């Protein structure tokens, strides 16, 4: 599996080595070669079944005390618009930052700003 496709899976396994992944595509330059959708679906179902039959407590990921989110937009007006979200700050022409101790607040921020 090429580096770019494997990177998210490796990042997840760095957080928790028990996390399972199912490779379904291989990146080649600007293209990707994917396995047949039926095969991908079968492999994913098998992996999910195996995980659900396992001890789920080992898949838990401890959340950090504080979340700091920084979004860099392509367009300056999107950063300006996002800065109106309560608690968000525009820190650059195209950048907005948000900090919270509550994960649900971060998800709300992402939902409304993106």
C-alpha positions as a LaTeX table, in Angstrom:
\begin{tabular}{lrrr}
\hline
Residue & $x$ (\AA) & $y$ (\AA) & $z$ (\AA) \\
\hline
Unk1 & 0.00 & 0.00 & 0.00 \\
Unk2 & 1.47 & 3.38 & $-0.96$ \\
Unk3 & 2.45 & 5.98 & 1.61 \\
Unk4 & $-0.38$ & 8.46 & 0.99 \\
Unk5 & $-3.15$ & 5.87 & 1.34 \\
Unk6 & $-1.51$ & 4.15 & 4.31 \\
Unk7 & $-0.88$ & 7.37 & 6.22 \\
Unk8 & $-4.38$ & 7.77 & 7.78 \\
Unk9 & $-4.41$ & 4.10 & 8.80 \\
Unk10 & $-0.98$ & 4.41 & 10.39 \\
Unk11 & $-2.03$ & 7.61 & 12.15 \\
Unk12 & $-5.06$ & 5.84 & 13.61 \\
Unk13 & $-2.96$ & 2.88 & 14.72 \\
Unk14 & $-0.46$ & 5.25 & 16.31 \\
Unk15 & $-3.27$ & 6.57 & 18.52 \\
Unk16 & $-4.47$ & 3.04 & 19.32 \\
Unk17 & $-2.62$ & $-0.02$ & 17.97 \\
Unk18 & $-5.81$ & $-2.12$ & 18.23 \\
Unk19 & $-7.64$ & $-0.07$ & 15.58 \\
Unk20 & $-8.34$ & $-2.16$ & 12.48 \\
Unk21 & $-8.26$ & $-0.89$ & 8.90 \\
Unk22 & $-9.32$ & $-2.32$ & 5.56 \\
Unk23 & $-7.29$ & $-1.24$ & 2.51 \\
Unk24 & $-9.59$ & $-0.72$ & $-0.47$ \\
Unk25 & $-7.47$ & 1.38 & $-2.83$ \\
Unk26 & $-3.89$ & 2.02 & $-3.88$ \\
Unk27 & $-2.65$ & 5.42 & $-4.93$ \\
Unk28 & $-0.48$ & 5.74 & $-8.01$ \\
Unk29 & 0.47 & 9.32 & $-8.83$ \\
Unk30 & $-2.75$ & 11.30 & $-9.14$ \\
Unk31 & $-4.81$ & 8.14 & $-9.69$ \\
Unk32 & $-6.10$ & 5.34 & $-7.50$ \\
Unk33 & $-6.71$ & 1.67 & $-8.17$ \\
Unk34 & $-9.58$ & 0.33 & $-6.09$ \\
Unk35 & $-10.70$ & $-3.19$ & $-5.39$ \\
Unk36 & $-14.16$ & $-4.18$ & $-6.61$ \\
Unk37 & $-16.89$ & $-2.57$ & $-4.45$ \\
Unk38 & $-18.38$ & $-5.97$ & $-3.59$ \\
Unk39 & $-14.99$ & $-7.21$ & $-2.38$ \\
Unk40 & $-14.44$ & $-4.00$ & $-0.40$ \\
Unk41 & $-17.87$ & $-4.34$ & 1.20 \\
Unk42 & $-17.23$ & $-8.01$ & 2.08 \\
Unk43 & $-13.81$ & $-7.21$ & 3.60 \\
Unk44 & $-15.21$ & $-4.29$ & 5.61 \\
Unk45 & $-18.12$ & $-6.39$ & 6.93 \\
Unk46 & $-15.73$ & $-9.16$ & 7.98 \\
Unk47 & $-13.44$ & $-6.72$ & 9.80 \\
Unk48 & $-16.37$ & $-4.98$ & 11.53 \\
Unk49 & $-17.80$ & $-8.35$ & 12.63 \\
Unk50 & $-14.42$ & $-9.38$ & 14.04 \\
Unk51 & $-14.04$ & $-6.11$ & 15.94 \\
Unk52 & $-17.59$ & $-6.21$ & 17.34 \\
Unk53 & $-17.00$ & $-9.77$ & 18.58 \\
Unk54 & $-13.83$ & $-8.60$ & 20.35 \\
Unk55 & $-13.43$ & $-6.73$ & 23.65 \\
Unk56 & $-14.54$ & $-3.22$ & 22.64 \\
Unk57 & $-12.87$ & $-1.53$ & 25.61 \\
Unk58 & $-9.46$ & $-1.90$ & 23.97 \\
Unk59 & $-10.60$ & 0.29 & 21.06 \\
Unk60 & $-11.39$ & 3.31 & 23.24 \\
Unk61 & $-9.35$ & 6.41 & 22.64 \\
Unk62 & $-8.78$ & 8.85 & 25.49 \\
Unk63 & $-9.74$ & 12.37 & 24.50 \\
Unk64 & $-7.37$ & 15.25 & 25.28 \\
Unk65 & $-8.19$ & 17.78 & 27.99 \\
Unk66 & $-8.37$ & 20.65 & 25.49 \\
Unk67 & $-9.03$ & 20.82 & 21.76 \\
Unk68 & $-7.39$ & 23.44 & 19.57 \\
Unk69 & $-8.71$ & 23.67 & 16.01 \\
Unk70 & $-7.15$ & 25.77 & 13.27 \\
Unk71 & $-8.80$ & 25.98 & 9.85 \\
Unk72 & $-7.00$ & 27.48 & 6.87 \\
Unk73 & $-9.45$ & 28.46 & 4.13 \\
Unk74 & $-8.67$ & 29.10 & 0.48 \\
Unk75 & $-10.79$ & 32.23 & 0.45 \\
Unk76 & $-10.43$ & 35.07 & 2.96 \\
Unk77 & $-14.18$ & 35.71 & 3.25 \\
Unk78 & $-14.75$ & 32.16 & 4.54 \\
Unk79 & $-12.34$ & 32.81 & 7.41 \\
Unk80 & $-14.09$ & 36.10 & 8.13 \\
Unk81 & $-17.48$ & 34.38 & 8.14 \\
Unk82 & $-16.18$ & 31.57 & 10.38 \\
Unk83 & $-14.83$ & 34.08 & 12.88 \\
Unk84 & $-18.40$ & 34.98 & 13.87 \\
Unk85 & $-18.90$ & 31.57 & 15.48 \\
Unk86 & $-18.98$ & 32.13 & 19.29 \\
Unk87 & $-15.46$ & 31.70 & 20.67 \\
Unk88 & $-13.77$ & 31.54 & 17.25 \\
Unk89 & $-11.00$ & 34.00 & 16.32 \\
Unk90 & $-9.72$ & 35.01 & 12.93 \\
Unk91 & $-5.95$ & 34.73 & 13.34 \\
Unk92 & $-4.91$ & 35.46 & 9.77 \\
Unk93 & $-6.43$ & 36.60 & 6.50 \\
Unk94 & $-7.55$ & 33.03 & 5.75 \\
Unk95 & $-7.30$ & 31.36 & 9.17 \\
Unk96 & $-9.77$ & 30.77 & 12.00 \\
Unk97 & $-8.98$ & 29.17 & 15.37 \\
Unk98 & $-11.23$ & 27.70 & 18.03 \\
Unk99 & $-10.48$ & 26.16 & 21.42 \\
Unk100 & $-12.72$ & 24.19 & 23.77 \\
Unk101 & $-12.63$ & 21.56 & 26.50 \\
Unk102 & $-15.80$ & 19.95 & 25.12 \\
Unk103 & $-15.55$ & 17.64 & 22.11 \\
Unk104 & $-19.20$ & 18.26 & 21.16 \\
Unk105 & $-18.49$ & 22.02 & 21.02 \\
Unk106 & $-15.66$ & 21.32 & 18.59 \\
Unk107 & $-17.94$ & 19.20 & 16.41 \\
Unk108 & $-20.56$ & 21.98 & 16.40 \\
Unk109 & $-17.88$ & 24.50 & 15.43 \\
Unk110 & $-16.75$ & 22.32 & 12.53 \\
Unk111 & $-20.33$ & 21.71 & 11.41 \\
Unk112 & $-21.24$ & 25.39 & 11.29 \\
Unk113 & $-17.95$ & 26.82 & 10.05 \\
Unk114 & $-17.08$ & 24.30 & 7.33 \\
\hline
\end{tabular}
